[in-house]
């Protein structure tokens, strides 16, 4: 798999993107477009340069030794075919986490090592890098020789266990298992050394990330590679291809599926940021209203919490609970459009002033309807002063004509208003306010909503029942997990 630099893997300067696979774990990076121009900018440039030189010299020496020893290799077209398939597998990486990608290059790579020996694996490992010939170009200095060396070691381990002409399936499985272990060990040494020299992450952190993939993938890939080798040795090269091609096709399907998952995760993250901005905006509106009317400061926050808890008690889903909370926060925002002095008036309102006051749900709806994604909230705010008997305002709706969340807000709003200190009266005792709610069922309030709120109050603290402002802080990150629910609804 390929990934952007993280704390786990080297940061840009020596790597760029990173590939981690079950049996080929490597670090790709960018050190220099021009080595002389960039080497001075690296803290560990000298050590890395020596490491690059060491890898390349080692690869050359190993290649020469394999050729002079007369190690066998298949025909050129088979090597070319395997290198092409390995290169294709490298390009079809699948992201399994935010910083790790996995490839199935192990299939053609280890198949080559077990079926044909170290020289063939050496060549396929090096040539397959043609598929990733693109910046950062330092991969040719680190990744190519490391890949070739790993192939040689893997092939040598396989033929030490079982000769390349052995046809028994059990022996082939054993050789493939040993080859996989050696491959992983060689890759780990290369990657850990590069990380330490780059000083971008610890070797321990790399091992902790790579080992789980190795452990999970070994039982999956070893039988497939063993079947490929068995098919080749007992039948033909094309029989091996019948196992390889479906595996690569499956990898492509997984690749497409993972891309879809990444897109979905990205959308959920964007929705989370938007929702947090929405709650922040709502909190700002509440603060504006609270600054104007000191007697109702904190009222909206209390109504929001009451409404959310009622919705939860009624068995509503996460989305509805979230909507109730947000609507409770902004239910009185229309009061910012009322004439000066009306909210602060210490005595009873005149009929004319009462008419003005009854316009605040309409004003609130107008304000909120102009905000994207607040259409539902705007409708709820408009109807939070309706009554189930049809005697409410502004539209005289009755019973189920009133949105359920509006009926919830009506109960929460009335209760907190009764238990709060107002300029024209003292706060009512909790017991009196609860009695008033009970008396208003089937006329002003929805019976089920009042019953749910009563159940909430029974198990609540005294501060919660009294509506103490300290018990209801306005949180702009309240229940952020609801964003994904709202987005999917």
Short mmCIF file of C-alpha atoms in Angstrom, two decimals:
data_model
loop_
_atom_site.label_atom_id
_atom_site.label_comp_id
_atom_site.label_asym_id
_atom_site.label_seq_id
_atom_site.Cartn_x
_atom_site.Cartn_y
_atom_site.Cartn_z
CA UNK A 1 0.00 0.00 0.00
CA UNK A 2 1.06 3.57 -0.59
CA UNK A 3 0.55 6.34 1.89
CA UNK A 4 1.46 9.89 2.72
CA UNK A 5 4.28 10.45 5.23
CA UNK A 6 3.35 9.91 8.86
CA UNK A 7 5.13 9.58 12.17
CA UNK A 8 5.45 5.87 11.44
CA UNK A 9 7.22 6.20 8.12
CA UNK A 10 9.95 8.55 6.91
CA UNK A 11 8.81 12.06 6.08
CA UNK A 12 9.43 13.69 2.73
CA UNK A 13 13.08 14.12 2.04
CA UNK A 14 13.83 10.42 1.91
CA UNK A 15 10.58 8.86 1.04
CA UNK A 16 7.48 10.53 -0.40
CA UNK A 17 4.87 7.81 -0.69
CA UNK A 18 5.34 4.54 1.16
CA UNK A 19 4.57 0.96 0.18
CA UNK A 20 3.97 -1.69 2.79
CA UNK A 21 3.00 -5.20 1.74
CA UNK A 22 2.80 -8.44 3.69
CA UNK A 23 6.07 -9.72 2.31
CA UNK A 24 7.60 -6.71 0.66
CA UNK A 25 7.77 -3.75 2.99
CA UNK A 26 9.69 -0.85 1.55
CA UNK A 27 10.20 2.84 1.96
CA UNK A 28 9.98 5.03 -1.09
CA UNK A 29 11.03 8.60 -0.81
CA UNK A 30 12.27 11.82 -2.25
CA UNK A 31 15.76 12.95 -1.26
CA UNK A 32 17.02 14.68 -4.33
CA UNK A 33 15.75 15.57 -7.79
CA UNK A 34 19.37 16.56 -8.08
CA UNK A 35 21.43 14.69 -5.44
CA UNK A 36 24.11 17.37 -5.13
CA UNK A 37 21.52 20.12 -4.72
CA UNK A 38 19.52 18.39 -1.98
CA UNK A 39 22.00 16.32 0.00
CA UNK A 40 23.06 19.33 2.07
CA UNK A 41 19.48 19.83 3.29
CA UNK A 42 19.27 16.41 4.98
CA UNK A 43 20.25 16.01 8.61
CA UNK A 44 21.33 12.44 8.01
CA UNK A 45 22.40 12.89 4.38
CA UNK A 46 25.81 11.31 4.75
CA UNK A 47 24.47 8.20 6.46
CA UNK A 48 21.74 7.80 3.91
CA UNK A 49 24.17 8.25 1.04
CA UNK A 50 26.43 5.55 2.46
CA UNK A 51 23.38 3.30 2.88
CA UNK A 52 22.37 3.85 -0.76
CA UNK A 53 25.90 3.09 -1.92
CA UNK A 54 26.01 -0.05 0.22
CA UNK A 55 22.70 -1.35 -1.15
CA UNK A 56 23.67 -0.78 -4.77
CA UNK A 57 27.14 -2.30 -4.39
CA UNK A 58 25.66 -5.28 -2.58
CA UNK A 59 23.11 -5.79 -5.34
CA UNK A 60 25.80 -5.66 -8.01
CA UNK A 61 28.01 -8.13 -6.15
CA UNK A 62 25.11 -10.53 -5.53
CA UNK A 63 24.08 -10.34 -9.19
CA UNK A 64 27.60 -11.09 -10.36
CA UNK A 65 27.90 -14.02 -7.94
CA UNK A 66 24.59 -15.50 -9.10
CA UNK A 67 25.60 -15.27 -12.77
CA UNK A 68 29.10 -16.66 -12.27
CA UNK A 69 27.75 -19.55 -10.22
CA UNK A 70 25.58 -20.49 -13.15
CA UNK A 71 22.27 -20.16 -11.33
CA UNK A 72 19.44 -21.26 -13.56
CA UNK A 73 16.80 -18.91 -14.91
CA UNK A 74 13.73 -19.41 -17.09
CA UNK A 75 13.44 -18.13 -20.63
CA UNK A 76 13.48 -14.36 -21.10
CA UNK A 77 9.79 -14.14 -21.97
CA UNK A 78 8.80 -15.81 -18.70
CA UNK A 79 11.00 -13.40 -16.75
CA UNK A 80 9.49 -10.49 -18.65
CA UNK A 81 5.96 -11.71 -18.03
CA UNK A 82 6.60 -12.13 -14.30
CA UNK A 83 8.24 -8.71 -14.09
CA UNK A 84 5.26 -7.11 -15.84
CA UNK A 85 2.80 -8.82 -13.52
CA UNK A 86 4.86 -7.82 -10.45
CA UNK A 87 5.00 -4.24 -11.67
CA UNK A 88 1.26 -4.21 -12.26
CA UNK A 89 0.70 -5.53 -8.75
CA UNK A 90 2.86 -2.74 -7.33
CA UNK A 91 0.66 -0.14 -9.02
CA UNK A 92 -2.56 -1.72 -7.72
CA UNK A 93 -1.89 -0.96 -4.08
CA UNK A 94 -4.83 -0.95 -1.66
CA UNK A 95 -4.96 1.46 1.29
CA UNK A 96 -5.89 -0.42 4.46
CA UNK A 97 -5.23 2.44 6.88
CA UNK A 98 -4.58 6.14 6.59
CA UNK A 99 -0.83 5.56 6.24
CA UNK A 100 -0.39 2.00 4.96
CA UNK A 101 -0.97 0.44 1.56
CA UNK A 102 -0.70 -3.22 0.60
CA UNK A 103 0.11 -4.90 -2.72
CA UNK A 104 -0.06 -8.47 -4.01
CA UNK A 105 3.40 -8.25 -5.56
CA UNK A 106 4.29 -11.09 -3.19
CA UNK A 107 2.41 -13.49 -5.49
CA UNK A 108 4.55 -13.16 -8.64
CA UNK A 109 7.68 -12.25 -6.65
CA UNK A 110 7.79 -15.25 -4.30
CA UNK A 111 6.42 -17.53 -7.02
CA UNK A 112 9.48 -16.63 -9.07
CA UNK A 113 11.81 -17.26 -6.13
CA UNK A 114 10.35 -20.68 -5.30
CA UNK A 115 9.76 -21.88 -8.86
CA UNK A 116 12.95 -20.59 -10.54
CA UNK A 117 15.48 -19.73 -7.83
CA UNK A 118 17.47 -16.68 -6.70
CA UNK A 119 18.67 -15.33 -10.06
CA UNK A 120 15.19 -15.14 -11.55
CA UNK A 121 13.80 -13.51 -8.37
CA UNK A 122 16.74 -11.07 -8.41
CA UNK A 123 15.89 -9.97 -11.96
CA UNK A 124 12.12 -9.78 -11.45
CA UNK A 125 12.56 -7.80 -8.24
CA UNK A 126 14.72 -5.20 -9.93
CA UNK A 127 12.93 -4.95 -13.29
CA UNK A 128 9.45 -4.69 -11.78
CA UNK A 129 10.38 -1.20 -10.55
CA UNK A 130 9.95 0.09 -14.11
CA UNK A 131 6.23 0.23 -13.26
CA UNK A 132 6.86 2.92 -10.64
CA UNK A 133 9.32 5.06 -12.57
CA UNK A 134 8.14 8.45 -11.34
CA UNK A 135 9.12 10.97 -8.69
CA UNK A 136 10.46 10.59 -6.06
CA UNK A 137 13.40 9.14 -7.96
CA UNK A 138 15.37 8.09 -4.89
CA UNK A 139 13.33 4.89 -4.99
CA UNK A 140 15.73 3.76 -7.70
CA UNK A 141 18.61 4.20 -5.30
CA UNK A 142 17.03 2.40 -2.35
CA UNK A 143 14.02 0.43 -3.50
CA UNK A 144 15.48 -1.25 -6.59
CA UNK A 145 18.65 -2.77 -5.09
CA UNK A 146 16.77 -3.71 -1.92
CA UNK A 147 14.13 -5.46 -4.00
CA UNK A 148 16.77 -7.35 -5.98
CA UNK A 149 18.66 -8.38 -2.82
CA UNK A 150 15.45 -9.52 -1.17
CA UNK A 151 14.61 -11.61 -4.24
CA UNK A 152 18.00 -13.28 -4.23
CA UNK A 153 17.78 -14.12 -0.52
CA UNK A 154 14.21 -15.36 -0.90
CA UNK A 155 15.11 -17.62 -3.82
CA UNK A 156 18.22 -18.94 -2.09
CA UNK A 157 16.20 -19.83 1.03
CA UNK A 158 13.55 -21.60 -1.06
CA UNK A 159 16.00 -23.83 -2.97
CA UNK A 160 17.88 -24.67 0.24
CA UNK A 161 14.66 -26.11 1.62
CA UNK A 162 13.33 -27.72 -1.55
CA UNK A 163 15.09 -27.93 -4.96
CA UNK A 164 13.38 -26.23 -7.88
CA UNK A 165 12.57 -29.60 -9.48
CA UNK A 166 10.68 -31.04 -6.50
CA UNK A 167 7.01 -31.72 -7.35
CA UNK A 168 5.45 -32.60 -3.98
CA UNK A 169 2.83 -30.13 -2.76
CA UNK A 170 3.77 -30.38 0.92
CA UNK A 171 7.41 -29.60 0.20
CA UNK A 172 6.39 -26.69 -2.00
CA UNK A 173 4.24 -25.26 0.80
CA UNK A 174 7.22 -25.52 3.16
CA UNK A 175 9.52 -23.78 0.68
CA UNK A 176 6.98 -21.02 0.11
CA UNK A 177 6.56 -20.47 3.85
CA UNK A 178 10.32 -20.20 4.38
CA UNK A 179 10.60 -17.88 1.38
CA UNK A 180 7.89 -15.62 2.83
CA UNK A 181 9.62 -15.44 6.20
CA UNK A 182 12.99 -14.59 4.64
CA UNK A 183 11.37 -12.04 2.37
CA UNK A 184 9.73 -10.30 5.30
CA UNK A 185 12.94 -10.34 7.35
CA UNK A 186 14.99 -8.84 4.52
CA UNK A 187 12.40 -6.15 3.87
CA UNK A 188 12.25 -5.30 7.57
CA UNK A 189 16.02 -4.84 7.80
CA UNK A 190 16.01 -2.48 4.82
CA UNK A 191 13.11 -0.40 6.08
CA UNK A 192 14.22 -0.18 9.70
CA UNK A 193 17.73 0.82 8.66
CA UNK A 194 16.36 3.52 6.35
CA UNK A 195 14.06 4.83 9.09
CA UNK A 196 16.87 4.99 11.64
CA UNK A 197 19.21 6.78 9.24
CA UNK A 198 16.49 9.22 8.27
CA UNK A 199 15.63 9.77 11.96
CA UNK A 200 11.96 10.11 11.03
CA UNK A 201 10.57 7.18 13.04
CA UNK A 202 11.72 4.35 15.24
CA UNK A 203 12.28 0.86 13.97
CA UNK A 204 9.95 -0.42 16.67
CA UNK A 205 7.04 1.63 15.33
CA UNK A 206 7.61 0.23 11.85
CA UNK A 207 7.70 -3.35 13.09
CA UNK A 208 4.52 -2.81 15.11
CA UNK A 209 2.75 -1.69 11.94
CA UNK A 210 4.20 -4.30 9.58
CA UNK A 211 4.00 -7.47 11.68
CA UNK A 212 0.16 -7.60 11.88
CA UNK A 213 -0.08 -7.49 8.09
CA UNK A 214 2.51 -10.23 7.78
CA UNK A 215 0.75 -12.46 10.32
CA UNK A 216 -2.66 -11.98 8.70
CA UNK A 217 -1.42 -12.35 5.13
CA UNK A 218 0.88 -15.37 5.48
CA UNK A 219 -1.97 -17.93 5.68
CA UNK A 220 -3.67 -16.27 2.71
CA UNK A 221 -0.80 -15.90 0.25
CA UNK A 222 1.28 -19.01 0.96
CA UNK A 223 -1.36 -21.52 -0.26
CA UNK A 224 -1.98 -19.47 -3.41
CA UNK A 225 1.72 -19.26 -4.27
CA UNK A 226 2.17 -22.96 -3.46
CA UNK A 227 -0.65 -23.85 -5.85
CA UNK A 228 0.94 -21.72 -8.54
CA UNK A 229 4.31 -23.44 -8.11
CA UNK A 230 2.68 -26.87 -7.97
CA UNK A 231 0.76 -26.12 -11.17
CA UNK A 232 3.90 -24.96 -12.93
CA UNK A 233 6.08 -27.90 -11.89
CA UNK A 234 3.49 -30.60 -12.56
CA UNK A 235 1.70 -29.11 -15.55
CA UNK A 236 2.83 -25.89 -17.21
CA UNK A 237 3.65 -22.22 -16.74
CA UNK A 238 0.17 -21.34 -17.97
CA UNK A 239 -1.40 -23.46 -15.24
CA UNK A 240 0.32 -21.19 -12.70
CA UNK A 241 -1.17 -18.18 -14.46
CA UNK A 242 -4.68 -19.55 -13.87
CA UNK A 243 -4.12 -19.04 -10.12
CA UNK A 244 -2.34 -15.69 -10.45
CA UNK A 245 -4.79 -13.82 -12.67
CA UNK A 246 -7.87 -14.34 -10.44
CA UNK A 247 -5.83 -13.19 -7.45
CA UNK A 248 -4.86 -9.99 -9.27
CA UNK A 249 -8.47 -9.46 -10.35
CA UNK A 250 -9.57 -9.81 -6.73
CA UNK A 251 -6.91 -7.28 -5.75
CA UNK A 252 -8.39 -4.82 -8.24
CA UNK A 253 -11.87 -5.29 -6.81
CA UNK A 254 -10.51 -4.68 -3.31
CA UNK A 255 -8.74 -1.60 -4.64
CA UNK A 256 -11.99 -0.15 -5.98
CA UNK A 257 -13.83 -1.01 -2.78
CA UNK A 258 -11.19 0.67 -0.65
CA UNK A 259 -11.32 3.80 -2.82
CA UNK A 260 -15.05 3.94 -2.18
CA UNK A 261 -14.48 3.56 1.56
CA UNK A 262 -11.93 6.39 1.50
CA UNK A 263 -14.38 8.64 -0.34
CA UNK A 264 -17.09 7.83 2.22
CA UNK A 265 -14.73 8.52 5.10
CA UNK A 266 -13.74 11.81 3.51
CA UNK A 267 -17.37 12.81 3.14
CA UNK A 268 -18.09 11.94 6.77
CA UNK A 269 -15.10 14.04 7.86
CA UNK A 270 -16.34 16.98 5.79
CA UNK A 271 -19.80 16.60 7.30
CA UNK A 272 -18.27 16.57 10.77
CA UNK A 273 -16.49 19.86 10.12
CA UNK A 274 -19.66 21.38 8.70
CA UNK A 275 -21.70 20.21 11.66
CA UNK A 276 -19.23 21.61 14.14
CA UNK A 277 -19.35 24.90 12.27
CA UNK A 278 -23.15 24.74 12.39
CA UNK A 279 -23.16 24.19 16.15
CA UNK A 280 -20.63 26.98 16.57
CA UNK A 281 -22.89 29.27 14.57
CA UNK A 282 -25.90 28.27 16.68
CA UNK A 283 -23.93 28.93 19.86
CA UNK A 284 -23.06 32.37 18.52
CA UNK A 285 -26.73 33.13 17.88
CA UNK A 286 -27.58 32.02 21.42
CA UNK A 287 -24.83 34.22 22.85
CA UNK A 288 -26.24 37.17 20.89
CA UNK A 289 -29.69 36.64 22.37
CA UNK A 290 -28.36 36.04 25.88
CA UNK A 291 -26.37 39.28 25.74
CA UNK A 292 -29.55 41.20 25.02
CA UNK A 293 -31.77 39.60 27.68
CA UNK A 294 -29.94 38.85 30.94
CA UNK A 295 -33.07 37.27 32.43
CA UNK A 296 -33.16 34.53 29.80
CA UNK A 297 -29.40 34.03 29.58
CA UNK A 298 -28.76 30.27 29.51
CA UNK A 299 -32.41 29.51 28.77
CA UNK A 300 -31.72 28.25 25.23
CA UNK A 301 -28.92 25.94 26.41
CA UNK A 302 -31.22 24.41 29.03
CA UNK A 303 -34.06 23.97 26.53
CA UNK A 304 -31.62 22.29 24.10
CA UNK A 305 -30.52 19.72 26.69
CA UNK A 306 -34.07 19.11 27.90
CA UNK A 307 -35.26 18.62 24.29
CA UNK A 308 -32.46 16.21 23.47
CA UNK A 309 -33.12 14.15 26.60
CA UNK A 310 -36.86 14.04 25.91
CA UNK A 311 -36.19 12.86 22.36
CA UNK A 312 -33.91 10.14 23.70
CA UNK A 313 -36.52 9.07 26.25
CA UNK A 314 -39.12 8.84 23.49
CA UNK A 315 -36.84 6.39 21.67
CA UNK A 316 -36.00 8.70 18.77
CA UNK A 317 -32.85 8.05 16.78
CA UNK A 318 -29.55 9.86 17.01
CA UNK A 319 -30.44 12.18 14.14
CA UNK A 320 -33.70 13.29 15.77
CA UNK A 321 -31.95 13.79 19.11
CA UNK A 322 -29.38 15.97 17.39
CA UNK A 323 -32.08 17.99 15.62
CA UNK A 324 -33.92 18.49 18.92
CA UNK A 325 -30.72 19.73 20.56
CA UNK A 326 -29.91 22.17 17.76
CA UNK A 327 -33.50 23.42 17.50
CA UNK A 328 -33.54 23.97 21.26
CA UNK A 329 -30.44 26.13 21.01
CA UNK A 330 -31.95 28.48 18.41
CA UNK A 331 -35.69 28.25 19.21
CA UNK A 332 -35.86 31.85 20.49
CA UNK A 333 -33.50 33.45 17.99
CA UNK A 334 -36.42 35.39 16.50
CA UNK A 335 -36.50 37.52 19.65
CA UNK A 336 -33.53 39.48 18.33
CA UNK A 337 -36.01 41.06 15.90
CA UNK A 338 -38.45 42.28 18.57
CA UNK A 339 -38.78 45.98 19.44
CA UNK A 340 -36.28 47.30 22.02
CA UNK A 341 -37.45 47.06 25.61
CA UNK A 342 -40.03 44.36 24.98
CA UNK A 343 -37.94 41.51 26.36
CA UNK A 344 -36.80 43.55 29.33
CA UNK A 345 -40.24 44.91 30.30
CA UNK A 346 -40.75 44.23 34.04
CA UNK A 347 -44.54 44.09 33.93
CA UNK A 348 -47.25 42.29 31.94
CA UNK A 349 -47.38 42.85 28.19
CA UNK A 350 -50.15 44.84 26.54
CA UNK A 351 -52.26 43.13 23.85
CA UNK A 352 -50.25 44.94 21.17
CA UNK A 353 -46.98 43.91 22.79
CA UNK A 354 -48.27 40.36 23.05
CA UNK A 355 -48.89 40.34 19.28
CA UNK A 356 -45.33 41.53 18.72
CA UNK A 357 -44.00 38.81 21.03
CA UNK A 358 -45.96 36.13 19.18
CA UNK A 359 -44.11 37.05 16.01
CA UNK A 360 -40.75 35.79 17.29
CA UNK A 361 -41.25 32.22 15.96
CA UNK A 362 -41.97 33.67 12.52
CA UNK A 363 -38.95 35.95 12.69
CA UNK A 364 -36.82 33.01 13.83
CA UNK A 365 -37.98 30.93 10.90
CA UNK A 366 -37.09 33.72 8.46
CA UNK A 367 -33.61 34.01 9.92
CA UNK A 368 -32.89 30.29 9.93
CA UNK A 369 -34.48 29.55 6.54
CA UNK A 370 -31.76 31.64 4.90
CA UNK A 371 -29.07 29.37 6.32
CA UNK A 372 -28.12 26.31 4.28
CA UNK A 373 -29.20 23.00 5.86
CA UNK A 374 -31.38 24.76 8.46
CA UNK A 375 -34.72 24.31 6.67
CA UNK A 376 -35.92 21.60 9.08
CA UNK A 377 -34.73 23.58 12.09
CA UNK A 378 -36.51 26.67 10.76
CA UNK A 379 -39.82 24.80 10.52
CA UNK A 380 -39.46 23.42 14.04
CA UNK A 381 -38.73 26.89 15.41
CA UNK A 382 -41.80 28.35 13.68
CA UNK A 383 -44.14 25.88 15.39
CA UNK A 384 -42.67 25.57 18.89
CA UNK A 385 -45.50 27.71 20.34
CA UNK A 386 -48.33 25.74 18.76
CA UNK A 387 -50.73 23.87 21.07
CA UNK A 388 -52.13 20.40 20.56
CA UNK A 389 -55.67 21.83 20.87
CA UNK A 390 -55.04 24.24 17.98
CA UNK A 391 -55.06 27.40 20.12
CA UNK A 392 -51.36 28.18 19.71
CA UNK A 393 -49.50 30.46 17.31
CA UNK A 394 -48.54 31.43 14.67
CA UNK A 395 -50.53 28.99 12.50
CA UNK A 396 -52.99 27.36 14.91
CA UNK A 397 -51.82 23.84 14.12
CA UNK A 398 -53.18 20.97 16.22
CA UNK A 399 -51.99 17.54 17.38
CA UNK A 400 -49.95 15.68 14.75
CA UNK A 401 -49.96 18.68 12.42
CA UNK A 402 -47.30 20.08 14.73
CA UNK A 403 -43.83 18.60 14.12
CA UNK A 404 -42.86 16.21 16.91
CA UNK A 405 -39.67 18.10 17.74
CA UNK A 406 -41.70 21.33 17.96
CA UNK A 407 -43.95 19.61 20.53
CA UNK A 408 -40.83 18.55 22.41
CA UNK A 409 -39.41 22.09 22.34
CA UNK A 410 -42.77 23.44 23.61
CA UNK A 411 -42.60 21.32 26.76
CA UNK A 412 -38.90 22.00 27.41
CA UNK A 413 -39.38 25.72 26.77
CA UNK A 414 -42.41 26.06 29.04
CA UNK A 415 -40.81 24.14 31.90
CA UNK A 416 -37.58 26.15 31.87
CA UNK A 417 -39.51 29.41 31.55
CA UNK A 418 -41.54 28.51 34.64
CA UNK A 419 -38.51 27.53 36.73
CA UNK A 420 -36.47 30.61 35.66
CA UNK A 421 -36.41 34.06 37.21
CA UNK A 422 -38.20 36.62 35.02
CA UNK A 423 -38.46 40.42 35.33
CA UNK A 424 -42.22 40.19 35.99
CA UNK A 425 -42.26 37.17 38.38
CA UNK A 426 -40.16 34.87 40.54
CA UNK A 427 -39.12 31.37 39.49
CA UNK A 428 -41.69 28.69 40.25
CA UNK A 429 -40.77 25.72 42.44
CA UNK A 430 -39.96 22.60 40.47
CA UNK A 431 -42.95 20.75 41.86
CA UNK A 432 -45.32 23.52 40.72
CA UNK A 433 -43.80 23.61 37.23
CA UNK A 434 -44.18 19.84 36.87
CA UNK A 435 -47.80 20.09 38.00
CA UNK A 436 -48.47 22.81 35.44
CA UNK A 437 -47.09 20.57 32.69
CA UNK A 438 -49.36 17.73 33.80
CA UNK A 439 -52.36 20.07 33.80
CA UNK A 440 -51.58 21.17 30.27
CA UNK A 441 -51.63 17.73 28.62
CA UNK A 442 -54.13 17.24 25.78
CA UNK A 443 -54.65 20.99 25.61
CA UNK A 444 -51.31 22.78 25.43
CA UNK A 445 -48.87 19.88 25.48
CA UNK A 446 -48.48 16.44 23.92
CA UNK A 447 -49.21 13.81 26.56
CA UNK A 448 -46.44 11.45 25.47
CA UNK A 449 -43.87 14.26 25.49
CA UNK A 450 -44.86 15.40 29.01
CA UNK A 451 -44.70 11.80 30.26
CA UNK A 452 -41.25 11.34 28.75
CA UNK A 453 -39.99 14.57 30.32
CA UNK A 454 -41.40 13.59 33.69
CA UNK A 455 -39.48 10.32 33.46
CA UNK A 456 -36.32 12.29 32.67
CA UNK A 457 -36.83 14.61 35.63
CA UNK A 458 -37.40 11.75 38.07
CA UNK A 459 -33.86 10.48 37.57
CA UNK A 460 -32.20 13.90 37.22
CA UNK A 461 -30.22 16.01 39.68
CA UNK A 462 -31.70 18.97 41.54
CA UNK A 463 -29.64 21.39 39.46
CA UNK A 464 -31.05 19.83 36.29
CA UNK A 465 -34.63 20.08 37.57
CA UNK A 466 -34.17 23.71 38.63
CA UNK A 467 -32.60 24.62 35.31
CA UNK A 468 -29.43 26.00 36.86
CA UNK A 469 -27.42 27.52 34.04
CA UNK A 470 -24.20 25.85 35.11
CA UNK A 471 -25.74 22.46 34.37
CA UNK A 472 -26.33 23.36 30.69
CA UNK A 473 -23.16 24.64 29.00
CA UNK A 474 -23.39 25.38 25.29
CA UNK A 475 -20.96 22.99 23.62
CA UNK A 476 -20.12 23.55 19.97
CA UNK A 477 -18.88 19.96 19.68
CA UNK A 478 -21.89 18.31 21.33
CA UNK A 479 -22.27 14.71 20.11
CA UNK A 480 -20.08 14.98 16.98
CA UNK A 481 -20.71 11.31 16.14
CA UNK A 482 -24.25 12.28 15.10
CA UNK A 483 -22.87 13.92 11.99
CA UNK A 484 -22.38 10.64 10.17
CA UNK A 485 -25.90 9.58 11.14
CA UNK A 486 -27.36 12.83 9.86
CA UNK A 487 -25.40 12.55 6.63
CA UNK A 488 -26.68 9.04 5.96
CA UNK A 489 -30.30 9.80 6.76
#
